[in-house]
Amino acid sequence: MVKDAYDGPILEIDKLSISFFTRLREIPAVMDFSVSIQPGEAVGLVGESGCGKSTVALGVMQDLGVNGRVVGGSIRFKGRDLGAMTQDELRGIRGSEIAMIYQEPMASLNPAMKVGRQLMEVPMIHAGMSEKEAHARALQVVTDVKLPDPERILDAYPHQLSGGQQQRIVIAMALMSEPSLLILDEPTTALDVTVEAAVVELVKDLGKKYGTSMLFISHNLGLVLETCDRICVMYSGEAVERGSIEDVFDEMQHPYTQALFRSIPLPGADKNARPLIAIPGNFPLPHERPEGCNFGPRCDYFEAGRCDQGDIPMFAVPGDDVHNTRCLRFEEIDWQAPPALAEVKTKGDIGDVVLRMDNLKKYYEVAANALFGGGATKVVKANETLSFEARESETLAIVGESGCGKSTFAKVLMGLETATEGTITLGNREIQDIPIEKRDTQTVADVQMVFQNPFDTLNPSMTVGRQIIRALEIFKIGKNERERRTRMLELLDLVKLPREFAGRMPRQLSGGQKQRVGIARAFAGDARIVVADEPVSALDVSVQAAVTDLLMEIQREHKTTLLFISHDLSIVRYLADRVMVMYLGHVVELGTTDQVFSPPYHPYTEALLSAVPIADTRVKKKHIVLEGDIPSAMNPPPGCPFQTRCGWKNQVPGNLCETEVPPLRDMATGHQVKCHLSEEKFAQMEPVIQIAAE
């Protein structure tokens, strides 16, 4: 199917303004927004939740719903104004010329229809292909997106595929008709970092192969650096800076861009000496935007009487025709000046061991025919001989992909599950066999959890204050309601929330504020151990910095032991004292953060490090993409659990990796690796992440 040759910009958005209309008022979502995408070019659109990124994408798709309207400017696709097209013309373009990939793959797939059928529909509807041609095309595209056994995949239903495979099918569906423009809206947010690396690699390769132009929407600056040619930074409905990747990353000219970079952990950031700097204040609501510069109230360079007057246009940065900024003072600011550092924090001394696990195993028995029960049972080995200890005031990070057993071990520790074998000693008591309902109040208060999604853990019909008081009642803290109320207000102070939030309902809080309430509740009983399960992955980068900093501060004050479960190795490197890497229920590496982040590594740790997107143009990374998905815990491979995906397996003589589980070896004091590689091979390992000299 040959598309018309077109040599102008594929997409040209000029001074676009989009509003949503409610009964009460018009809510401007996007104002004066301009960006263009040339043939074969990838442009990244970054900013925090609510800044209007997805609204721009829906504007391009002309899919703003009943309440949304373009109230100014234009969107031209290959020179044609999309706003002037009829519904029929738009239908001809959507899906065939412009395709969109959404954040949640299952939202784009029909659960009751086989994958092959769903893919074949696209060219049959848009290009009038015969069934046979469409099947051949589907097979070709599924092979292009590097899915194993394409025939089997085409014959599967969506629920039979993993998250990474579903997302590849959605990408395949978008590419079926070879669109000229592909819009990707946070396409990897729900995926593991190794799967994300493979999907990003795939999107880049396919962009080159098909010559597709891309609008890549993300809040992850590292991903945009790795995938895009140019970047546009958005804040509160407006583009605030535009330019090439090098311009914006190395020569930024807007205070918001600078603040974003200062709130993400880059290599070299130190939680005590060089803490992250969170952006002060909150994002303005669309109908409460300030006069003048939207970022003014949160800006370090704000000048009253100047920055709060009238509309501020985009200015061209002298000497560069593609670099623009929406800042009146950009030529007066010393962009190279080091940030004014908050006081340097001192790390609390790491104390005695408070938690010890010895050979912990957790197996589940499930029916082999899970749908109808009956028949033989199979064993799922979720945790396999876990051994480690955690000390007072220490942060131990637990990292690995989904399905490696991180959350299972957290459930056993919390008493939501009991252990199959092995011991968990808290203080001087063994707790592995005591379910939560039989634990005494003190043990429950001692081990608390902060969950990944703050929205799911709060009662929507109870005020914030009441939810914290409820926790105090359970932990039997305070003699009466008055004492508990005083303690509740102190806990709000502890998590840096205004005391008036005690009377608010959860729906009146932002994601970061809800997460703080979750933390206040976890610390209500002066917890000795807090299990933080991906506590910042659902939050914006600037909010992540504030919440991370808060956890550190509370830890310093209360000498808490923090078990930080995460797949984000940038945050882990910044936060953790020690790191435990898990794969398929096994601990494959354990050591101090410096030991784990520098060679020799376990081959899986090496692949994890290579997969992390880093928002720094000076960083050079070794490129390792893991092939295949994690094997099922119901049917793990024999020998080393990682052998089916390991790039070093051919360096081990014989078939040792396939027949024997490796021993946990001591590489140095406190550094253990579960691997068959010889000392000589470990000595040959090179660093994955290197920072080029200035």
XYZ file of C-alpha atoms in Angstrom:
694
model
C 0.000 0.000 0.000
C 1.826 3.138 -1.145
C 1.133 6.378 0.671
C 1.200 9.694 -1.167
C 4.678 11.173 -1.148
C 4.660 14.321 0.991
C 7.756 16.346 1.760
C 6.449 19.055 4.137
C 5.948 18.620 7.896
C 3.849 15.515 8.646
C 2.219 17.300 11.586
C 2.004 21.049 12.131
C 0.286 22.291 15.298
C 0.059 26.077 15.288
C -1.051 28.171 18.301
C -3.479 25.427 19.338
C -5.926 26.132 22.173
C -8.289 23.450 23.508
C -10.948 23.955 26.181
C -13.384 21.686 27.973
C -16.830 23.102 28.722
C -18.684 22.258 31.933
C -21.992 23.686 33.138
C -20.102 26.161 35.296
C -17.265 27.348 33.145
C -14.873 26.905 30.256
C -11.720 25.102 31.392
C -8.727 25.875 29.138
C -6.630 22.678 28.915
C -4.119 23.716 26.228
C -3.176 27.291 25.247
C -1.059 28.704 22.414
C 0.640 25.359 21.739
C 2.823 24.932 18.648
C 4.966 22.025 17.491
C 5.819 20.487 14.135
C 7.082 17.018 13.188
C 9.080 16.400 10.023
C 8.966 13.130 8.025
C 10.766 10.349 9.929
C 11.313 12.537 12.992
C 10.481 11.624 16.612
C 9.404 14.464 18.910
C 9.090 13.945 22.684
C 6.362 15.727 24.640
C 7.162 15.798 28.367
C 5.610 17.261 31.486
C 3.749 16.297 34.638
C 0.270 14.754 34.848
C -2.408 17.267 33.973
C -0.167 19.512 31.841
C -2.158 18.789 28.662
C 0.081 16.229 26.863
C -2.696 13.696 26.252
C -5.161 16.470 25.341
C -2.815 17.509 22.509
C -2.757 13.879 21.300
C -6.557 13.627 21.430
C -6.739 16.947 19.570
C -4.612 15.455 16.782
C -6.920 12.426 16.682
C -9.936 14.834 16.701
C -11.317 12.803 19.596
C -12.013 15.354 22.338
C -15.408 13.970 23.345
C -18.583 16.006 23.728
C -17.140 18.613 26.090
C -13.809 19.284 24.380
C -13.355 21.849 21.607
C -10.506 23.425 19.698
C -11.023 27.128 20.444
C -8.021 28.534 18.602
C -5.181 27.666 16.249
C -4.965 24.736 13.868
C -3.697 21.167 13.481
C -2.507 20.301 9.987
C -1.630 16.770 8.910
C 0.380 16.607 5.646
C -0.773 20.140 4.965
C -4.507 19.438 5.456
C -6.449 21.038 8.308
C -7.840 18.198 10.457
C -10.417 20.551 12.026
C -11.997 21.195 8.615
C -12.423 17.526 7.695
C -15.701 15.630 7.670
C -16.222 12.564 9.904
C -15.812 10.308 6.855
C -12.488 11.912 5.912
C -11.267 11.595 9.517
C -12.259 7.924 9.617
C -10.142 7.376 6.511
C -7.100 8.902 8.238
C -7.471 7.544 11.795
C -5.885 4.127 12.129
C -4.459 4.134 8.638
C -2.481 7.407 8.381
C -2.389 8.383 12.081
C -2.243 5.613 14.686
C -2.135 5.892 18.471
C -0.691 3.570 21.120
C -2.139 3.988 24.586
C -0.666 3.479 28.039
C -2.786 0.460 28.962
C -2.555 -2.240 26.261
C -5.665 -4.159 27.356
C -7.801 -1.043 26.777
C -7.005 -1.370 23.037
C -7.582 -5.115 22.705
C -10.867 -7.017 22.507
C -10.647 -9.759 25.185
C -13.115 -12.027 23.328
C -11.324 -12.032 19.975
C -8.149 -13.814 18.953
C -5.110 -11.587 18.407
C -4.718 -12.532 14.708
C -8.320 -11.613 13.920
C -7.926 -8.194 15.608
C -4.775 -7.452 13.610
C -6.310 -8.577 10.307
C -9.300 -6.248 10.752
C -7.086 -3.154 10.292
C -5.934 -3.701 6.665
C -9.217 -5.398 5.712
C -11.190 -2.299 6.783
C -8.699 0.428 5.834
C -7.085 -1.032 2.726
C -9.660 -3.528 1.484
C -7.178 -6.415 1.736
C -8.362 -10.002 1.317
C -8.319 -12.304 4.342
C -5.286 -14.186 3.018
C -3.280 -10.975 2.397
C -4.281 -9.585 5.803
C -3.143 -12.793 7.525
C 0.231 -12.642 5.766
C 0.588 -8.979 6.768
C -0.328 -9.776 10.415
C 2.272 -12.535 10.476
C 4.886 -10.146 9.062
C 4.160 -7.412 11.640
C 4.084 -9.829 14.614
C 7.512 -11.054 13.448
C 8.668 -7.396 13.167
C 7.704 -6.694 16.784
C 9.931 -9.647 17.783
C 7.269 -11.878 19.309
C 8.231 -15.550 19.627
C 6.300 -18.165 17.625
C 4.122 -15.689 15.627
C 1.601 -18.350 14.475
C 0.857 -19.317 18.081
C 0.527 -15.639 19.097
C -1.984 -14.976 16.291
C -4.050 -17.878 17.563
C -4.007 -16.690 21.205
C -6.446 -14.499 23.125
C -5.071 -11.281 24.712
C -5.284 -12.659 28.290
C -2.906 -15.462 27.328
C -0.096 -12.954 26.715
C 2.117 -11.099 29.211
C 1.913 -7.292 29.563
C 4.989 -6.780 27.380
C 3.578 -9.083 24.687
C 0.198 -7.300 24.770
C 1.942 -3.954 24.298
C 3.857 -5.356 21.299
C 0.559 -6.530 19.773
C -0.857 -3.009 20.202
C 2.262 -1.617 18.473
C 1.843 -4.236 15.717
C -1.812 -3.192 15.303
C -0.780 0.464 14.971
C 1.797 -0.470 12.306
C -0.504 -2.751 10.276
C -1.403 0.018 7.846
C 2.039 1.694 7.864
C 0.857 5.035 9.287
C 2.772 8.217 8.537
C 2.348 9.408 12.145
C 2.439 7.301 15.291
C 1.351 8.865 18.608
C 2.637 7.010 21.677
C 0.978 8.039 24.951
C 3.152 6.775 27.836
C 3.425 3.399 26.052
C 5.759 1.774 28.593
C 4.553 3.085 31.978
C 3.003 -0.209 33.060
C 5.947 -2.341 31.890
C 9.085 -3.630 33.586
C 12.285 -1.752 32.867
C 13.768 -4.636 30.801
C 10.555 -4.969 28.761
C 10.443 -1.182 28.421
C 14.000 -1.207 27.011
C 13.032 -3.856 24.458
C 9.813 -2.012 23.462
C 11.665 1.310 23.103
C 14.352 -0.365 21.000
C 11.597 -1.893 18.882
C 9.786 1.436 18.364
C 13.057 3.083 17.267
C 13.865 0.276 14.809
C 10.354 0.211 13.362
C 10.355 4.013 13.040
C 13.461 3.688 10.851
C 12.140 0.687 8.908
C 8.747 2.212 8.079
C 9.899 5.873 8.014
C 7.155 6.692 10.521
C 7.109 10.076 12.282
C 6.458 9.868 16.027
C 4.978 12.000 18.777
C 6.233 10.344 21.964
C 4.389 11.455 25.120
C 6.157 10.652 28.380
C 7.075 11.963 31.806
C 10.324 9.986 31.689
C 13.093 12.272 30.444
C 15.533 9.370 30.075
C 13.203 7.578 27.651
C 12.743 10.729 25.575
C 16.533 11.145 25.404
C 16.873 7.594 24.060
C 14.033 7.722 21.526
C 13.555 11.271 20.225
C 15.275 13.841 18.004
C 13.550 16.883 19.482
C 11.696 17.630 22.710
C 8.879 19.921 23.803
C 8.418 20.550 27.547
C 4.866 21.371 28.705
C 3.673 22.986 31.909
C 0.058 23.746 32.783
C -1.318 23.701 29.233
C 1.540 25.574 27.548
C 4.756 24.628 25.789
C 7.495 26.241 27.907
C 10.581 25.046 26.011
C 11.256 23.464 22.607
C 14.468 22.374 20.959
C 16.731 19.509 19.968
C 17.532 16.920 22.655
C 21.052 18.379 23.104
C 19.744 21.972 23.374
C 17.173 21.235 26.041
C 19.195 18.697 28.059
C 22.513 20.580 28.028
C 21.550 24.239 27.455
C 18.113 24.479 29.086
C 16.581 27.956 29.051
C 13.432 27.619 31.189
C 13.222 27.403 35.005
C 10.662 24.573 34.856
C 12.928 22.402 32.687
C 15.782 23.074 35.115
C 13.559 22.231 38.110
C 12.465 18.948 36.464
C 16.084 17.861 35.980
C 16.976 18.775 39.559
C 14.210 16.536 40.886
C 15.354 13.303 39.173
C 18.221 11.144 40.463
C 21.055 11.215 37.924
C 24.306 9.258 38.367
C 26.355 10.981 41.062
C 23.390 12.263 43.102
C 23.852 11.487 46.786
C 20.901 11.441 49.163
C 22.922 13.010 51.988
C 25.433 15.322 50.296
C 23.439 16.267 47.162
C 19.766 15.633 47.835
C 17.202 15.950 45.061
C 15.415 19.285 44.962
C 11.644 18.977 44.817
C 9.710 21.732 43.010
C 8.029 23.834 45.719
C 4.245 24.354 45.732
C 1.666 22.580 43.628
C 0.609 22.440 40.004
C -2.154 25.072 39.390
C -5.650 23.844 38.527
C -6.731 24.910 35.016
C -9.236 27.510 36.257
C -6.833 28.873 38.914
C -3.824 29.662 36.764
C -1.883 32.769 37.862
C -1.552 35.967 35.836
C 1.482 36.094 33.563
C 3.796 33.079 33.775
C 2.024 29.876 34.844
C 5.182 28.648 36.558
C 5.731 31.989 38.369
C 4.509 30.986 41.871
C 6.938 28.009 41.936
C 9.896 29.668 40.191
C 13.231 30.553 41.834
C 13.713 33.462 39.401
C 10.242 35.054 39.724
C 10.185 38.874 39.518
C 6.998 40.556 40.774
C 5.527 43.207 38.477
C 7.166 41.612 35.475
C 6.626 37.834 35.452
C 2.999 38.219 36.602
C 1.840 40.572 33.816
C 0.029 39.690 30.564
C 0.590 36.724 28.280
C 4.155 35.540 27.844
C 5.036 34.444 24.277
C 7.670 31.934 23.148
C 11.063 33.581 22.539
C 13.725 32.277 20.159
C 17.009 31.533 21.931
C 19.684 33.599 20.098
C 22.047 31.620 17.894
C 19.671 28.676 17.561
C 16.706 28.684 15.220
C 14.961 25.660 16.726
C 15.368 26.436 20.448
C 12.528 28.438 22.043
C 11.578 29.303 25.622
C 8.558 30.893 27.323
C 10.606 32.816 29.906
C 10.981 36.608 30.059
C 14.235 36.400 32.022
C 16.031 33.594 30.157
C 18.902 35.872 29.036
C 19.470 37.245 32.574
C 19.646 33.917 34.402
C 22.968 32.202 35.033
C 21.951 28.696 33.924
C 25.316 27.205 34.888
C 25.142 28.363 38.551
C 25.023 25.395 40.938
C 21.732 25.037 42.813
C 21.497 26.574 46.283
C 21.714 23.373 48.288
C 19.505 22.654 51.210
C 21.452 21.762 54.349
C 23.552 18.650 53.873
C 21.859 15.793 55.693
C 23.780 13.350 57.828
C 23.002 9.705 57.473
C 21.793 8.045 60.672
C 24.230 5.392 61.929
C 23.182 1.944 60.828
C 22.386 -0.040 63.977
C 21.749 -3.642 64.950
C 19.956 -6.261 62.878
C 16.176 -5.900 63.339
C 15.034 -8.368 60.679
C 16.580 -11.637 59.583
C 15.363 -14.097 56.952
C 16.874 -17.571 56.689
C 16.161 -19.837 53.711
C 12.630 -18.490 53.341
C 10.521 -20.432 50.845
C 6.991 -19.670 49.731
C 5.264 -22.176 47.459
C 1.654 -22.127 46.297
C -0.304 -25.128 45.134
C -2.623 -24.396 42.233
C -4.901 -26.652 40.206
C -3.279 -27.552 36.893
C -6.612 -26.716 35.290
C -7.130 -23.429 37.111
C -10.426 -22.669 35.372
C -12.379 -25.711 36.477
C -10.324 -26.951 39.456
C -9.792 -30.659 39.943
C -7.082 -32.679 38.257
C -3.458 -32.606 39.346
C -2.020 -29.686 41.298
C 1.093 -27.759 40.331
C 3.472 -25.943 42.641
C 4.331 -22.281 42.076
C 7.710 -21.520 43.645
C 7.289 -17.804 44.381
C 10.243 -17.502 46.781
C 13.202 -19.871 46.762
C 15.653 -19.856 49.723
C 15.651 -16.134 50.509
C 18.288 -15.176 53.088
C 19.210 -11.653 54.165
C 19.238 -9.327 57.139
C 18.217 -5.678 57.550
C 19.479 -3.258 60.185
C 18.111 -0.268 62.058
C 18.247 2.969 59.962
C 19.148 1.008 56.829
C 17.501 1.169 53.410
C 17.570 -2.202 51.676
C 16.281 -2.079 48.090
C 14.715 -5.167 46.551
C 14.750 -5.029 42.745
C 13.630 -7.287 39.919
C 10.972 -7.612 37.243
C 7.306 -8.430 37.833
C 6.900 -12.041 38.871
C 10.306 -12.304 40.575
C 8.730 -12.752 44.016
C 9.273 -9.256 45.540
C 5.661 -8.734 46.593
C 5.209 -12.367 47.747
C 8.054 -11.989 50.216
C 6.524 -8.676 51.409
C 3.183 -10.434 51.995
C 4.868 -13.158 54.082
C 6.698 -10.502 56.116
C 3.419 -8.620 56.723
C 1.631 -11.820 57.765
C -0.777 -11.728 54.815
C 0.724 -15.123 53.850
C 2.650 -17.667 55.937
C 5.997 -19.195 54.931
C 6.333 -22.681 53.439
C 9.802 -23.136 54.951
C 12.544 -21.103 56.610
C 12.425 -18.415 59.308
C 11.743 -14.672 59.622
C 13.067 -13.217 62.867
C 11.823 -9.758 63.920
C 13.893 -8.575 66.879
C 14.164 -11.896 68.709
C 10.837 -13.433 67.617
C 10.090 -15.774 64.749
C 7.016 -14.539 62.837
C 6.985 -16.548 59.593
C 4.101 -18.793 60.735
C 1.931 -16.153 62.421
C -0.798 -14.783 60.124
C -1.662 -11.105 60.600
C -4.929 -11.775 62.459
C -2.956 -13.696 65.139
C -0.128 -11.176 65.483
C -0.108 -8.984 68.581
C -0.672 -5.238 68.182
C 3.006 -4.397 68.657
C 4.159 -6.755 65.867
C 1.523 -5.342 63.488
C 2.578 -1.774 64.350
C 6.276 -2.673 63.931
C 5.949 -3.870 60.317
C 3.959 -1.521 58.086
C 3.583 -1.056 54.352
C 3.341 1.874 51.932
C 1.691 0.711 48.714
C 2.311 1.538 45.077
C -1.048 3.057 44.314
C -2.142 5.653 46.883
C -5.645 5.798 45.324
C -6.472 2.193 46.251
C -5.385 2.297 49.881
C -7.537 5.126 51.244
C -11.210 4.853 52.159
C -12.974 7.287 49.793
C -15.783 7.995 52.285
C -13.629 8.839 55.316
C -11.685 12.059 55.975
C -7.896 11.979 56.000
C -7.753 12.700 59.751
C -10.251 9.947 60.547
C -8.214 7.378 58.571
C -5.057 8.189 60.541
C -6.949 8.167 63.872
C -8.370 4.769 62.912
C -4.801 3.434 62.582
C -3.928 4.924 66.007
C -6.952 3.174 67.538
C -5.849 -0.167 66.051
C -2.319 0.309 67.410
C -3.815 1.324 70.807
C -1.997 4.652 70.784
C -3.358 7.499 72.928
C -5.616 7.145 75.983
C -8.528 9.046 74.466
C -9.823 10.736 71.308
C -8.113 14.054 72.197
C -4.651 12.465 72.502
C -5.175 10.580 69.251
C -6.263 13.753 67.484
C -3.104 15.561 68.678
C -0.950 12.630 67.471
C -2.785 12.629 64.108
C -1.963 16.333 63.612
C 1.692 15.620 64.506
C 1.730 12.861 61.870
C 0.411 15.343 59.258
C 3.282 17.663 60.274
C 5.699 14.731 59.918
C 4.656 14.122 56.286
C 4.580 17.882 55.578
C 0.841 18.170 54.919
C -1.070 21.225 56.214
C -3.105 20.412 59.344
C -6.341 21.529 57.654
C -6.026 18.444 55.402
C -7.356 16.440 58.385
C -10.886 17.465 57.333
C -10.426 16.711 53.613
C -11.682 13.706 51.694
C -9.182 11.647 49.618
C -10.730 12.861 46.323
C -9.629 16.418 47.202
C -5.963 15.379 47.292
C -3.402 14.959 44.525
C -1.548 11.659 44.032
C 1.518 12.848 45.949
C -0.630 14.131 48.834
C -2.484 10.784 49.033
C 0.825 8.952 49.160
C 1.865 11.171 52.091
C -1.325 10.188 53.950
C -0.387 6.535 53.317
C 3.068 7.203 54.796
C 1.553 9.019 57.825
C -0.664 6.003 58.434
C 2.268 3.582 58.140
C 4.210 5.558 60.756
C 1.221 5.955 63.095
C 2.469 3.130 65.325
C 6.153 4.157 65.139
C 6.889 1.321 62.729
C 10.360 -0.217 63.043
C 10.230 -1.668 59.526
C 8.427 -0.052 56.610
C 7.999 -2.023 53.399
C 7.629 0.529 50.603
C 6.261 -1.317 47.550
C 6.997 0.880 44.495
C 5.845 3.919 46.551
C 6.732 6.550 43.929
C 6.169 4.794 40.593
C 2.630 6.198 40.210
C 3.798 9.777 40.912
C 5.222 12.584 38.783
C 8.995 13.072 38.881
C 8.834 16.314 40.891
C 6.481 14.672 43.428
C 8.729 11.580 43.510
C 11.599 13.761 44.743
C 9.491 15.199 47.574
C 8.098 11.812 48.688
C 11.539 10.143 48.499
C 13.053 12.963 50.522
C 10.250 12.650 53.067
C 10.869 8.910 53.540
C 14.569 9.639 54.098
C 13.857 12.369 56.635
C 11.446 10.209 58.643
C 13.992 7.394 58.546
C 16.692 9.691 59.967
C 14.368 10.856 62.744
C 12.840 7.477 63.666
C 15.739 5.111 62.842
C 13.335 3.122 60.664
C 14.441 0.189 58.547
C 13.185 0.749 55.009
C 12.652 -2.165 52.614
C 12.261 -0.373 49.301
C 10.756 -2.559 46.550
C 11.312 -1.030 43.124
C 12.198 -1.648 39.506
C 13.517 1.916 39.082
C 17.256 1.543 39.513
C 17.902 5.314 39.370
C 15.894 5.830 42.579
C 17.458 2.702 44.102
C 20.974 3.966 43.436
C 20.103 7.274 45.071
C 18.245 5.865 48.089
C 19.574 2.467 49.060
C 22.427 1.445 51.364
C 22.235 -2.156 50.166
C 20.551 -3.796 47.177
C 19.079 -7.274 46.754
C 18.408 -8.361 43.155
C 15.727 -11.046 42.700
C 14.909 -13.214 39.707
C 12.230 -15.896 39.583
C 12.085 -16.272 43.372
C 15.873 -16.417 43.869
C 18.234 -13.785 45.283
C 20.801 -13.559 42.466
C 22.882 -10.693 43.890
C 23.157 -8.956 47.258
C 25.586 -6.233 48.308
C 26.085 -2.561 49.100
C 24.799 -0.137 46.454
C 28.344 0.596 45.246
C 29.101 -3.129 44.927
C 25.920 -3.903 42.989
C 26.261 -0.903 40.654
C 29.860 -1.621 39.624
C 31.299 -4.761 38.042
C 31.514 -7.684 38.595
C 27.759 -8.122 38.307
C 25.373 -11.020 38.099
C 24.484 -11.155 34.347
C 20.864 -10.241 35.239
C 21.957 -7.163 37.234
C 24.090 -6.141 34.243
C 21.025 -6.376 31.958
C 18.854 -4.445 34.444
C 21.392 -1.595 34.618
C 21.628 -1.420 30.851
C 17.832 -1.109 30.598
C 17.483 1.966 32.833
C 16.847 5.152 30.837
C 19.092 7.946 32.173
C 18.318 11.590 31.412
C 21.914 12.683 30.960
C 23.570 13.214 27.580
C 27.028 12.496 29.075
C 26.101 8.930 30.014
C 27.286 6.128 27.767
C 25.625 2.767 28.367
C 26.499 -0.745 27.369
C 23.629 -2.083 25.311
C 22.058 -5.349 26.511
C 18.491 -6.235 25.545
C 17.108 -9.367 27.202
C 15.410 -11.743 24.798
C 12.171 -13.419 25.846
C 9.959 -13.076 28.903
C 10.544 -14.272 32.455
C 9.742 -17.994 32.653
C 6.691 -18.963 34.707
C 7.234 -19.723 38.418
C 4.902 -22.695 37.817
C 7.349 -24.160 35.328
C 10.821 -22.732 36.100
C 13.779 -23.817 33.929
C 16.173 -26.432 35.348
C 19.554 -25.294 36.650
C 20.159 -21.540 36.923
C 16.834 -19.652 36.882
C 18.311 -17.015 34.510
C 19.881 -19.429 31.988
C 17.100 -19.066 29.363
C 17.870 -15.335 28.885
C 21.545 -15.091 29.878
C 24.089 -13.621 27.460
C 27.032 -15.114 29.397
C 25.809 -18.739 29.387
C 28.167 -19.766 26.560
C 31.131 -18.659 28.750
C 30.449 -21.518 31.195
C 31.876 -24.895 30.094
C 29.550 -27.881 29.680
C 25.885 -27.620 30.484
C 26.339 -26.626 34.126
C 23.941 -23.653 33.811
C 21.176 -25.947 32.553
C 21.555 -28.653 35.186
C 22.643 -27.086 38.482
C 21.375 -24.117 40.509
C 24.510 -22.004 41.094
C 25.779 -21.532 44.659
C 25.621 -18.055 46.270
C 29.279 -16.969 46.068
C 31.062 -14.301 48.097
C 32.669 -11.824 45.682
C 33.850 -9.464 48.430
C 32.809 -8.733 52.006
C 29.024 -8.524 52.004
C 28.750 -8.997 48.213
C 27.166 -12.246 47.047
C 26.331 -13.434 43.529
C 24.492 -16.625 42.476
C 26.298 -17.548 39.263
C 28.468 -20.268 37.660
C 30.850 -17.824 35.890
C 34.543 -18.223 36.689
C 36.599 -15.606 38.566
C 38.405 -14.796 35.262
C 35.101 -14.093 33.457
C 33.865 -11.880 36.308
C 37.155 -9.970 36.146
C 36.511 -9.248 32.430
C 33.171 -7.473 33.080
C 33.080 -3.820 32.073
C 30.984 -1.063 33.667
C 27.517 -0.749 32.075
C 27.070 2.953 32.870
C 29.904 5.393 32.227
C 29.861 9.170 32.411
C 31.900 10.838 29.688
C 34.337 13.478 30.910
C 33.197 17.086 30.477
